[in-house]
Coordinates of C-alpha atoms in Angstrom, one line a residue:
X1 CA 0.0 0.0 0.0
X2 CA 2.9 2.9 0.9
X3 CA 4.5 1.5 -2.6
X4 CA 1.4 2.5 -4.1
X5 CA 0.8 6.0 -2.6
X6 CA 4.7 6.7 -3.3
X7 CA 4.1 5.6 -7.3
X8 CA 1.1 8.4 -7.1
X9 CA 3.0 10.8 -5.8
X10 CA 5.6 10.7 -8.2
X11 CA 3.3 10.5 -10.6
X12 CA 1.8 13.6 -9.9
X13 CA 4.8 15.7 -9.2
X14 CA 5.8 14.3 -12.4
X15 CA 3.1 16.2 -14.2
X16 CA 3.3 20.0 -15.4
X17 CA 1.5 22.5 -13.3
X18 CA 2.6 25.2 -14.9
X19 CA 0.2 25.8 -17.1
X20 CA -3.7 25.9 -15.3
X21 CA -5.8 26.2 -18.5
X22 CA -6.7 23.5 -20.3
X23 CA -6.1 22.6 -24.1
X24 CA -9.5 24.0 -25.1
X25 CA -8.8 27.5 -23.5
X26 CA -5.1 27.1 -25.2
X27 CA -6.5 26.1 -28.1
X28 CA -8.9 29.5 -27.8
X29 CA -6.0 31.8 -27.1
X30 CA -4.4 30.5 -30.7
X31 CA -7.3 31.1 -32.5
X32 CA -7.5 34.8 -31.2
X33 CA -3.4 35.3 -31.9
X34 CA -4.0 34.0 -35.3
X35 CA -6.9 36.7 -35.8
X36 CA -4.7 39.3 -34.3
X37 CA -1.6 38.1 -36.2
X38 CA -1.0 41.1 -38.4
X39 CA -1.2 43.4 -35.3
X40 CA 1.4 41.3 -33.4
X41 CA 3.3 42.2 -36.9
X42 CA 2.8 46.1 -36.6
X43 CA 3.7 45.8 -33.3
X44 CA 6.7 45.0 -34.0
X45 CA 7.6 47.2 -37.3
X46 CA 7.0 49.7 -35.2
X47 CA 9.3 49.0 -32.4
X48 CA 11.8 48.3 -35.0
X49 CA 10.8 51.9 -36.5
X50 CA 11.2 53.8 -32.9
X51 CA 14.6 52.2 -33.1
X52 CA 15.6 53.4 -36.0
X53 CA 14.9 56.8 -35.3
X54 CA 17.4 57.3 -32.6
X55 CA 20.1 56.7 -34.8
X56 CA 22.0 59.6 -35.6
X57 CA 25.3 60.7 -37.7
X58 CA 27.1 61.4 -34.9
X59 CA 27.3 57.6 -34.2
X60 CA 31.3 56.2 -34.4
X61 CA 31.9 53.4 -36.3
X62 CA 31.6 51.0 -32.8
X63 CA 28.3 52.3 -32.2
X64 CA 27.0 52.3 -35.5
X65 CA 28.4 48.2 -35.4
X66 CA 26.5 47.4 -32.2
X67 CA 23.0 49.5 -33.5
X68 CA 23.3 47.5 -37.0
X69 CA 23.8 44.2 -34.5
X70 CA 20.4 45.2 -32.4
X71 CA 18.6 45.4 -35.7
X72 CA 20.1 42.3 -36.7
X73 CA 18.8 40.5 -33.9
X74 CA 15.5 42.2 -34.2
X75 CA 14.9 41.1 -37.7
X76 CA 17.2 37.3 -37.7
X77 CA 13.4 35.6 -36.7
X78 CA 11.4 38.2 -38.4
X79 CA 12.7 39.1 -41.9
X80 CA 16.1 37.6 -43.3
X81 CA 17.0 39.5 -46.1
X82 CA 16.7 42.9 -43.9
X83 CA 18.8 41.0 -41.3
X84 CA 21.4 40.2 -43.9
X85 CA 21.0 43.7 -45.3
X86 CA 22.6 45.0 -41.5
X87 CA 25.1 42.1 -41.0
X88 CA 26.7 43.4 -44.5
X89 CA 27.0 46.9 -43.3
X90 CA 28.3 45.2 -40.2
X91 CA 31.0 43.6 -42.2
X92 CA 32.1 46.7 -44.0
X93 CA 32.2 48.8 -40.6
X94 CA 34.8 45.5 -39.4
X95 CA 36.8 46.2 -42.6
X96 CA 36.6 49.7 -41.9
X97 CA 37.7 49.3 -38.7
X98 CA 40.3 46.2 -39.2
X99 CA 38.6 44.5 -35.8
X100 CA 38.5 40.6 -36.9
X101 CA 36.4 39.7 -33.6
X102 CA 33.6 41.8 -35.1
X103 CA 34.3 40.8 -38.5
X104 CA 34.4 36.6 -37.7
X105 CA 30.9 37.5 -35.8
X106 CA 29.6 39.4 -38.6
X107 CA 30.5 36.4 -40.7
X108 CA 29.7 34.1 -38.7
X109 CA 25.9 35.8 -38.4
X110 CA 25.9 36.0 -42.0
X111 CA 26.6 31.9 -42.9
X112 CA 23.8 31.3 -40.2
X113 CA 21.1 33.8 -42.2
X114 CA 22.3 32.1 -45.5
X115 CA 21.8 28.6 -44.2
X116 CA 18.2 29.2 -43.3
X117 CA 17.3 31.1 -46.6
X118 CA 18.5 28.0 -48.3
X119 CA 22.1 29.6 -49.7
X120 CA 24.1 26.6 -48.8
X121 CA 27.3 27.0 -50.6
X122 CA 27.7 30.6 -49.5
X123 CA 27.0 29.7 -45.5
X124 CA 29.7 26.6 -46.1
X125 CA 32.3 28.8 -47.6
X126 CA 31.8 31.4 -45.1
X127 CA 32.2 28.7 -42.5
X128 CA 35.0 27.4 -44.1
X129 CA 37.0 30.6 -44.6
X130 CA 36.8 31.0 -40.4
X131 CA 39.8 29.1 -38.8
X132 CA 38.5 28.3 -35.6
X133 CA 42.0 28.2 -33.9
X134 CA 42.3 32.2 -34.8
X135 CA 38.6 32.5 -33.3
X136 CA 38.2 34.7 -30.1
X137 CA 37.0 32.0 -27.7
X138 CA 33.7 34.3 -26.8
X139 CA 32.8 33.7 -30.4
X140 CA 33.2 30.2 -30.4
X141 CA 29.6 29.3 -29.2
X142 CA 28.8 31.7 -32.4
X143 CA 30.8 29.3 -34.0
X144 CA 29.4 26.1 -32.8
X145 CA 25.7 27.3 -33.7
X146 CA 26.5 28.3 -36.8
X147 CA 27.6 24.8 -37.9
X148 CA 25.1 22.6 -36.2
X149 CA 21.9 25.3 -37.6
X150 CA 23.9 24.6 -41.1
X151 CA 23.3 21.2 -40.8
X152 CA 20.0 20.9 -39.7
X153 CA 18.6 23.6 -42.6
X154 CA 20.6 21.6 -44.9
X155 CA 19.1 18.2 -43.4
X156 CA 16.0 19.6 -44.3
X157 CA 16.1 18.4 -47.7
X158 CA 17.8 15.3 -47.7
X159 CA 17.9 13.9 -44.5
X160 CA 20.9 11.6 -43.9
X161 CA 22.7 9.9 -40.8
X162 CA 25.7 11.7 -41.4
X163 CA 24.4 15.2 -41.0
X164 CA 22.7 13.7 -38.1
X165 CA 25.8 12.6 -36.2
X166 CA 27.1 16.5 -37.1
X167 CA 24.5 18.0 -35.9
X168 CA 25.1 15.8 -32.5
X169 CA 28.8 16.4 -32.6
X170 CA 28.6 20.3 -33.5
X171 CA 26.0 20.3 -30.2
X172 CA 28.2 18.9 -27.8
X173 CA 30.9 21.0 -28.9
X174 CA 28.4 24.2 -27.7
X175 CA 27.8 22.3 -24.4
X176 CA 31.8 22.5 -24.2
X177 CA 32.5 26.3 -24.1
X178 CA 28.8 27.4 -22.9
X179 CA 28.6 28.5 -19.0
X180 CA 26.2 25.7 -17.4
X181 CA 24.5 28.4 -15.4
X182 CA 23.1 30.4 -18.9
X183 CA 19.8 29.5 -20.3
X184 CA 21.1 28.8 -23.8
X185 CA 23.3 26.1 -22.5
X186 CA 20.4 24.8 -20.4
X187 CA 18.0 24.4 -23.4
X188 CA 20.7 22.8 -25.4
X189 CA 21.3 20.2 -22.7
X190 CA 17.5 19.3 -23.1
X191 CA 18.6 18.9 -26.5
X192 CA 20.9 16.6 -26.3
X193 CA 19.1 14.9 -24.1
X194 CA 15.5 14.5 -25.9
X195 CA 18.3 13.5 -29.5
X196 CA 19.7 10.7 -26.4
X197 CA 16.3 9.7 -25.9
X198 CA 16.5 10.7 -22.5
X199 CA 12.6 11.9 -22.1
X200 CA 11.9 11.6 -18.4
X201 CA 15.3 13.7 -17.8
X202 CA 14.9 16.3 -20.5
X203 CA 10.8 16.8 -18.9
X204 CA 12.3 17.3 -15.8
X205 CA 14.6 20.0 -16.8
X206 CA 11.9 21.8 -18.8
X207 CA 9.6 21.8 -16.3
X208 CA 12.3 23.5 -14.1
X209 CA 12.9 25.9 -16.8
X210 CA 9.2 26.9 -17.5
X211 CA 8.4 27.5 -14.6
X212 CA 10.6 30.1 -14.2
X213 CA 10.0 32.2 -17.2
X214 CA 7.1 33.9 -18.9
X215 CA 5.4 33.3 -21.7
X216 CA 6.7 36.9 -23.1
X217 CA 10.0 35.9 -22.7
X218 CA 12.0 35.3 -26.2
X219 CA 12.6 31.4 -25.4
X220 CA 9.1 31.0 -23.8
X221 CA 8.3 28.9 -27.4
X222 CA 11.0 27.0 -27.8
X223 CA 10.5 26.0 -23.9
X224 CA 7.1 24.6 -25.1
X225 CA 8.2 23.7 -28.2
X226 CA 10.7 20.9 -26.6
X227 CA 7.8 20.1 -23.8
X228 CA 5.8 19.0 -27.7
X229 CA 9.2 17.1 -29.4
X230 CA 9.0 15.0 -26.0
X231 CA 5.3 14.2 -26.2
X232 CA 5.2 13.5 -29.9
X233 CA 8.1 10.9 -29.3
X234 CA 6.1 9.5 -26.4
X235 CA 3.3 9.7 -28.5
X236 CA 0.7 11.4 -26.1
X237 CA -1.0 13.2 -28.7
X238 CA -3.6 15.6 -26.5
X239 CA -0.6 16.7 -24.4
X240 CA 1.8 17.2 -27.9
X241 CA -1.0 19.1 -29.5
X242 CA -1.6 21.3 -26.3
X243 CA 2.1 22.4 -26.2
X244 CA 2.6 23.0 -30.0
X245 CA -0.5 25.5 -29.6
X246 CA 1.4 27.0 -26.5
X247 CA 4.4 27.6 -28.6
X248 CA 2.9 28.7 -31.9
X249 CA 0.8 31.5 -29.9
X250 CA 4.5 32.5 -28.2
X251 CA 5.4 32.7 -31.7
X252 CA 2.7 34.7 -33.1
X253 CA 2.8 37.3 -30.4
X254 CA 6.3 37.9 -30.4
X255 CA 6.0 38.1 -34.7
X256 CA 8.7 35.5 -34.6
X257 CA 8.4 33.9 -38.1
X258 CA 10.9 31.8 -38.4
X259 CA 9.4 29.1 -36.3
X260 CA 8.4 25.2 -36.1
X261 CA 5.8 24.8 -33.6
X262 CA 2.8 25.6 -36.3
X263 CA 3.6 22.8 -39.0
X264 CA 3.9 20.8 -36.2
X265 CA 0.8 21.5 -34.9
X266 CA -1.0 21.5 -38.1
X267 CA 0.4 18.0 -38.2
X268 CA -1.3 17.2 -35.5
X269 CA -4.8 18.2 -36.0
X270 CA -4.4 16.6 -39.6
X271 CA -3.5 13.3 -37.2
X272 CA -6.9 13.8 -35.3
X273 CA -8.9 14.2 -38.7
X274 CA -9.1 17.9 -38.2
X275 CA -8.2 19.3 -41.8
X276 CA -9.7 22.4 -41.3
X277 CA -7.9 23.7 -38.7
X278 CA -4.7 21.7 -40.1
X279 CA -5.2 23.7 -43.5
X280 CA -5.4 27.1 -41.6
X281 CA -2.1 26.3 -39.5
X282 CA -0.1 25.2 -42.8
X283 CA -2.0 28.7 -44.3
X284 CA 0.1 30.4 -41.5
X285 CA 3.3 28.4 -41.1
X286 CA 4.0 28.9 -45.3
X287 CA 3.2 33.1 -45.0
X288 CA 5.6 33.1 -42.0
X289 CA 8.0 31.0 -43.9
X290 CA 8.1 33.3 -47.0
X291 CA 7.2 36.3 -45.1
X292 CA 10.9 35.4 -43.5
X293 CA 12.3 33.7 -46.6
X294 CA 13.0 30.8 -44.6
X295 CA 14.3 28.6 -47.1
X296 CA 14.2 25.1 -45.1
X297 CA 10.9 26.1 -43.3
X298 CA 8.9 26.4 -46.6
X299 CA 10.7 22.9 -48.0
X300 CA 9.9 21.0 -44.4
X301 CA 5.8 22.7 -45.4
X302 CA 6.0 21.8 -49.0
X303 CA 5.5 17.8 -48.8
X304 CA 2.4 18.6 -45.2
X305 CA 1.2 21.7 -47.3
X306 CA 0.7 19.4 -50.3
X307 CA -1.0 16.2 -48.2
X308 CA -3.1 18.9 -46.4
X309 CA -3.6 21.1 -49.1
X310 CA -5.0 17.8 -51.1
X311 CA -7.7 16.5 -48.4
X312 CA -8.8 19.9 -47.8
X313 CA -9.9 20.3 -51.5
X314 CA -11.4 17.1 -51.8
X315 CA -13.0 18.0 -48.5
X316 CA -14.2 21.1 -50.1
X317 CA -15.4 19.5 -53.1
X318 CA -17.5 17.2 -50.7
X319 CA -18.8 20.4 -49.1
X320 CA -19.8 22.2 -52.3
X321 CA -21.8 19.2 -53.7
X322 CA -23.8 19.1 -50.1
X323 CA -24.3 22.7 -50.3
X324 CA -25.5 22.5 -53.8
X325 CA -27.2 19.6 -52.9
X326 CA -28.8 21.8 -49.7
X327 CA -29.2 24.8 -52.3
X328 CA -31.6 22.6 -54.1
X329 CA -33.4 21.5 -51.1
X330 CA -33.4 25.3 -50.1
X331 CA -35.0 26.2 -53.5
X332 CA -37.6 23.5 -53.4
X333 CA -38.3 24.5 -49.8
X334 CA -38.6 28.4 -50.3
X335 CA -40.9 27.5 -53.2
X336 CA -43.4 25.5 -51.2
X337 CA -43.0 28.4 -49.0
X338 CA -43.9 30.4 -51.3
X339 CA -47.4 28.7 -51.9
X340 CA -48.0 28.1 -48.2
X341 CA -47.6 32.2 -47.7
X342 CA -49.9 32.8 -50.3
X343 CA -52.2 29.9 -49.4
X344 CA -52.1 31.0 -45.8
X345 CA -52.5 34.9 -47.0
X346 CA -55.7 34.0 -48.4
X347 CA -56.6 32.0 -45.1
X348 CA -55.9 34.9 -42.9
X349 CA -58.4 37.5 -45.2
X350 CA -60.7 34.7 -44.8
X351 CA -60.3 34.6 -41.3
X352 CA -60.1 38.3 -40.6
X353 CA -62.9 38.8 -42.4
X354 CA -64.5 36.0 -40.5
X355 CA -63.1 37.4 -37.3
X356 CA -65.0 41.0 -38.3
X357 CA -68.1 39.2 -38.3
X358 CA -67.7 37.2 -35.4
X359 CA -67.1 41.2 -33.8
X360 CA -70.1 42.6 -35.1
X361 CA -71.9 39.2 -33.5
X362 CA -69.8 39.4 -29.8
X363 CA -70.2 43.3 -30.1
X364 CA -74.3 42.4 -30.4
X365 CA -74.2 39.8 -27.8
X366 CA -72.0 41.9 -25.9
X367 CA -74.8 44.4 -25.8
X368 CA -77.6 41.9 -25.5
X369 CA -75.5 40.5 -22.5
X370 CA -75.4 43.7 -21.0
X371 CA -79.3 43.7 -21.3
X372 CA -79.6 40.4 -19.8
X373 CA -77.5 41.0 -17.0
X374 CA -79.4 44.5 -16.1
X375 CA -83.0 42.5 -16.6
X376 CA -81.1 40.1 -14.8
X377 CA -80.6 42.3 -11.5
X378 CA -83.7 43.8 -11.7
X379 CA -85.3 40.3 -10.9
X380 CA -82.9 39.6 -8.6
X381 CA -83.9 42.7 -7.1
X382 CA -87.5 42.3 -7.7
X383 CA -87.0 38.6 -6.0
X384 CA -84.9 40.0 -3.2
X385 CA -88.3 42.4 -2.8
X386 CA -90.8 39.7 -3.5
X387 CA -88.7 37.2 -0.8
X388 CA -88.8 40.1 1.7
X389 CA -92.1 40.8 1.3
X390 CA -93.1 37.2 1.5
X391 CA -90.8 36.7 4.7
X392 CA -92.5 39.8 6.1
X393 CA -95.9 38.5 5.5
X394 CA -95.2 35.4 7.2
X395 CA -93.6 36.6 10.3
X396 CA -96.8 39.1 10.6
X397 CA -99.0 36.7 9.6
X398 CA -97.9 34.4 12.2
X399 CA -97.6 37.2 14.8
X400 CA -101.1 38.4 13.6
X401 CA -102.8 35.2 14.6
X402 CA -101.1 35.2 18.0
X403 CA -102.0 38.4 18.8
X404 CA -106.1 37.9 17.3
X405 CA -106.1 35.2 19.5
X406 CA -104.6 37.1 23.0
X407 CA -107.0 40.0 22.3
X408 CA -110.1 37.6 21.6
X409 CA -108.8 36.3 25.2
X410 CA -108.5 39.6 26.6
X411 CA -112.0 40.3 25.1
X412 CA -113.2 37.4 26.8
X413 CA -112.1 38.0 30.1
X414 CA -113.1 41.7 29.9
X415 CA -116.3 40.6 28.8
X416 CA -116.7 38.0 32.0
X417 CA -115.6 40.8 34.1
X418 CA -118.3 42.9 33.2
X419 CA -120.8 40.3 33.3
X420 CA -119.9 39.5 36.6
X421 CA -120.2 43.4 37.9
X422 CA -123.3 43.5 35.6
X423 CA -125.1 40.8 37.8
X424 CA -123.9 42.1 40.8
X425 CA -125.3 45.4 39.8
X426 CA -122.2 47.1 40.5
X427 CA -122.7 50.1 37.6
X428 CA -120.3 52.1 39.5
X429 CA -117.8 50.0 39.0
X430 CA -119.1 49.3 35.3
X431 CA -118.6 53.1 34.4
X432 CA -115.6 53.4 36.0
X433 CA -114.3 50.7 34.1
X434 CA -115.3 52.0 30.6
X435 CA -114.3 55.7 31.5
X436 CA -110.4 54.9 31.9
X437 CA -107.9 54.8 29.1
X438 CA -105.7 52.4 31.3
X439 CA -106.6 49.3 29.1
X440 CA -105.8 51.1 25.6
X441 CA -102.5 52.7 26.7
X442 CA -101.4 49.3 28.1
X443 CA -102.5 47.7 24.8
X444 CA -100.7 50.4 22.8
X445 CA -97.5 50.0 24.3
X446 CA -98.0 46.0 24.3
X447 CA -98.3 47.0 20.2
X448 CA -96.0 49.3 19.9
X449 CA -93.4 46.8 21.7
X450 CA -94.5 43.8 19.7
X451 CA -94.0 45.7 16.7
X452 CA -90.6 46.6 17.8
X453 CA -89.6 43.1 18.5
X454 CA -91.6 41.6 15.3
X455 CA -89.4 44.6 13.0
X456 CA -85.7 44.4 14.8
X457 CA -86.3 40.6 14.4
X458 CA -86.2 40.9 10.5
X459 CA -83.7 44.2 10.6
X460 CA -81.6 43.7 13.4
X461 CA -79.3 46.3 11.7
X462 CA -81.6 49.2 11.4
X463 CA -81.1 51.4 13.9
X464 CA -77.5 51.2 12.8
X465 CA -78.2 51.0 9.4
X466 CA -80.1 54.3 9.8
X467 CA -78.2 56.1 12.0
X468 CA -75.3 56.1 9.2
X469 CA -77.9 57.6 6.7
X470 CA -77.9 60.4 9.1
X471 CA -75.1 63.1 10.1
X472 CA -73.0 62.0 12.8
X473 CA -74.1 64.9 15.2
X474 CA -77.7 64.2 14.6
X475 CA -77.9 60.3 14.7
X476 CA -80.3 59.1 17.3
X477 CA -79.9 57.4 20.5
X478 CA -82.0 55.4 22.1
X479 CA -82.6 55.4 26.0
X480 CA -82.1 52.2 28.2
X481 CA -84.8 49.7 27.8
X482 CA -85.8 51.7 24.5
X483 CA -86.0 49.5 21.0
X484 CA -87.6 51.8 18.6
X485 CA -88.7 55.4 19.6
X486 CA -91.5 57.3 17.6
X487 CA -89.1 58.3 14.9
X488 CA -87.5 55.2 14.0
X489 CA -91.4 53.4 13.9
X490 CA -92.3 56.2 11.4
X491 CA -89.3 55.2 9.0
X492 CA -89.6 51.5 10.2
X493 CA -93.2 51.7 8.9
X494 CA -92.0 53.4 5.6
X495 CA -89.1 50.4 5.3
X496 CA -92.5 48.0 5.4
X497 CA -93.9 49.6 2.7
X498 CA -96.1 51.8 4.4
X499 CA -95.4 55.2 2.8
X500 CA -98.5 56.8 3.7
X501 CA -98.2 59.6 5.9
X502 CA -102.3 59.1 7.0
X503 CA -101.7 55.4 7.5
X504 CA -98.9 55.8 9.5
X505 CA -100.5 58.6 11.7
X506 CA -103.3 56.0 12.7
X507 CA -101.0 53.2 13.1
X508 CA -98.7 55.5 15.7
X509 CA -101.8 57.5 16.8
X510 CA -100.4 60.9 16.0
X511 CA -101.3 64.0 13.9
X512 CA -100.4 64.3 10.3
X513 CA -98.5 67.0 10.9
X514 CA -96.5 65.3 13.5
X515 CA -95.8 62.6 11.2
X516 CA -94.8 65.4 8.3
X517 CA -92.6 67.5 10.4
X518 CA -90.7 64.0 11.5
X519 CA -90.4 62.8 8.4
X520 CA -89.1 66.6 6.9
X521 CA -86.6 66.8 9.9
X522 CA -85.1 63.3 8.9
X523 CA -84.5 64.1 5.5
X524 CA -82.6 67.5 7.0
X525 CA -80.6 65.4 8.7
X526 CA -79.3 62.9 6.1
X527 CA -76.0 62.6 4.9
X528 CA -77.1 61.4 1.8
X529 CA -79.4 63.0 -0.9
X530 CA -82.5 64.5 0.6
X531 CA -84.5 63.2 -2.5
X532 CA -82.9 59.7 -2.2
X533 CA -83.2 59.2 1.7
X534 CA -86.6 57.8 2.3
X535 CA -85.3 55.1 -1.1
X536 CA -82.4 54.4 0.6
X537 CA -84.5 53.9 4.2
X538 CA -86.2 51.3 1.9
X539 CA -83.2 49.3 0.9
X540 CA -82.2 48.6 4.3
X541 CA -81.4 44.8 5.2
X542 CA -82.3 44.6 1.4
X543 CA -79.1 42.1 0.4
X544 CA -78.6 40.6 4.2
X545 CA -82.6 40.0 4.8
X546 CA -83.0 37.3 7.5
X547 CA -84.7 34.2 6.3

């Protein structure tokens, strides 16, 4: 089990973690460098442009050496031929000044440009003419790269073992008079060592070295670009394809166009069966290559520009005939479209003209509705009357009958009274007894209560209900004990339907004029319409009538 956990371990810390985004989002930040390729470009014309500005006659011949070598170096990855254009001049101010260090470097710059831009002869007989024991030892790294960068451009078109082995031998010579501590020696070790076949060791020292620089930095791509070499020998294509796309962005940001990572990368998505993006890569590795006149770069595209180049067209072909082929369905399409708009066109007049007919009708029934509805609430209103009436009629119908029968009881009695007094011949007491009003005021109040109970049993709400019909400073209150005084019976009577003034002065046994003058002060007193207060009075307990 600890053998187990320790394999994991190593196996992580084995694995990059350097780079946080996925191949994707990589994959994303190519495709926007490759849109943004020609402003990478001005980017750095103009740079170049600044520098030129600043030069000036008053520059010696020293000066003028080392601003011709910056512009050198500025345009050795960008454009050749201006590069060789300032290692020329370079060579004359040497002459000029008879300094052979800055001649041999001139010349030795010079056989390098040549190399790549596919003048062989002239980089071998500038090598050639350099006797390496005369050589300033500071230019012998020069020296070194020079010969093996001859050998792998001239590799480039017919590859063979022997340049191989000089390429090797030329490399380990560098290693020899390089400081271990510098960068360039540290990527040529990695070299060496991927050429050795020595992948776990070379990945160890680039991950060392890449995570220590950024991905501005000048050898930020070819960092990447060894972190790819390793993976395509090692054949793990997703991480080869994701460090390719690292390095080829590197390169298109930094406008270096002398560079490897895109045919390598176009490579790989022709691999994976993506010719489209393998077509647009080659697209951009040739325009760098000429833009650059790399000679060995645009043979090394030739043969992969041709392959690609080929399944691209017949994939093009392909898509032509299935757009033709969609064209025609599109056609055939558009034309039954065509009949369905003008099929559907005449449905929709037919339709609208339908639909103004069916408004006419709604707008009719609309107003018939409304007619029904007020007929409607008239009934219900005419019911709501006719069920109050009838609930009115039975409660005084019922009470009516009670109270026929007390009063034929109190008739009888009365009756037996006087009898009695009759044959007792007490006449006296006779008189005496139809002389007082005691009997009729008792019954009228009896009445009068009755009535109250009978009409606060079917409006238990009224004297509320009335009260708010009234101003709040005139509303009436009743005393304790009280149920209805004389003015709520006159309004109570008028509620029952009894609108007469006459029939209510019997009923109450008052004037008319009493019964006018309450009825006019009631009105004066209304919060509501004086015209509309006796309706209203009538509409109480209307909707909450007590069935």
């Amino acid at each position: 089990m600890k053998n187990y956990f320790l394999f994991i371990l190593i196996a992580l810390l084995s694995v990059p973690v350097y780079s946080l985004d996925n191949t994707d989002t990589i994959l994303n930040k190519l495709n926007i460098a490759l849109k943004n390729k020609q402003h990478y470009v001005r980017l750095k014309e103009e740079r170049i442009l600044n520098f030129k500005k600043i030069k000036s006659e008053s520059f010696t011949k020293e000066q003028e050496y080392n601003y011709n070598k910056t512009l050198y170096s500025e345009y050795q990855k960008f454009n050749s031929d201006s590069a060789i254009l300032y290692v020329k001049k370079n060579l004359k101010l040497a002459q000029e000044l008879q300094n052979k260090d800055l001649s041999d470097l001139a010349e030795l710059q010079l056989a390098n440009l040549y190399s790549s831009s596919g003048k062989y002869r002239e980089s071998e007989a500038i090598l050639k003419s350099i006797n390496k024991k005369t050589l300033n030892k500071s230019l012998l790294p020069n020296y070194y790269v020079a010969y093996r960068e001859f050998f792998e451009h001239y590799n480039a078109n017919s590859t063979s073992l022997k340049y191989i082995e000089q390429i090797g031998k030329y490399r380990d010579s560098l290693l020899g008079v390089l400081n271990p501590a510098t960068l360039n020696y540290k990527i040529n070790k990695i070299q060496k060592n991927i050429f050795d076949k020595k992948f776990a060791v070379a990945q160890k020292q680039l991950t060392v070295l890449l995570e220590n620089i950024q991905e501005e930095d000048s050898q930020y791509a070819m960092i990447t670009y060894l972190f790819g070499s390793i993976y395509e020998a090692t054949h793990q294509l997703e991480l080869r394809k994701k460090y390719y796309a690292l390095s080829s962005t590197a390169d298109i940001k930094n406008a270096i166009k002398d560079n490897a990572s895109l045919q390598e990368l176009a490579l790989v998505f022709y691999e994976i069966g993506d010719v489209d993006m393998a077509y647009k890569l080659t697209q951009s590795a040739i325009e760098d290559a000429l833009y650059c006149n790399v000679q060995f770069r645009t043979l090394l595209m030739s043969e992969v520009y041709s392959i690609i180049n080929t399944v691209y067209l017949e994939k093009e072909a392909k898509r032509k005939t299935e757009l033709q082929l969609y064209l025609l369905c599109i056609s055939l399409l558009s034309l039954f479209l065509i009949v369905a708009v003008i099929y559907v066109y005449k449905q929709m007049k037919k339709v609208s003209r339908i639909r103004g007919e069916l408004y006419e009708t709604s707008q009719k029934l609309a107003e018939l509705n409304r007619d029904i509805t007020e007929t409607n609430s008239q009934l219900q209103e005419r019911n709501a009357q006719l069920s109050e009436s009838n609930h009115i009629k039975e409660e005084y119908i019922a009470h009516f009958f009670s109270l026929c029968s007390a009063y034929i009881n109190k008739l009888e009695n009365y009756r037996i009274i006087l009898n009695k007094k009759a044959t007792a011949k007490q006449f006296d007491e006779i008189y005496k007894m139809l002389k007082s009003t005691t009997l009729v005021d008792n019954e009228l109040e009896e009445l009068y209560k009755n009535f109250d109970i009978i009409f606060l049993n079917l409006y238990p709400t009224f004297v509320k209900d009335f009260n708010d019909l009234l101003i709040k400073e005139e509303q009436i209150v009743l005393k304790q004990g009280e149920l209805l005084n004389t003015e709520l019976r006159i309004f109570a009577l008028i509620r029952l339907g009894i609108t007469d003034s006459v029939k209510i002065a019997a009923f109450l046994r008052y004037s008319l004029s009493t019964i006018y003058n309450y009825r006019t002060r009631a009105r004066n007193k209304a919060a509501v319409s004086r015209n509309d207060f006796e309706e209203m009075v009538m509409k109480i307990g209307l909707i909450s009538l007590k069935v």
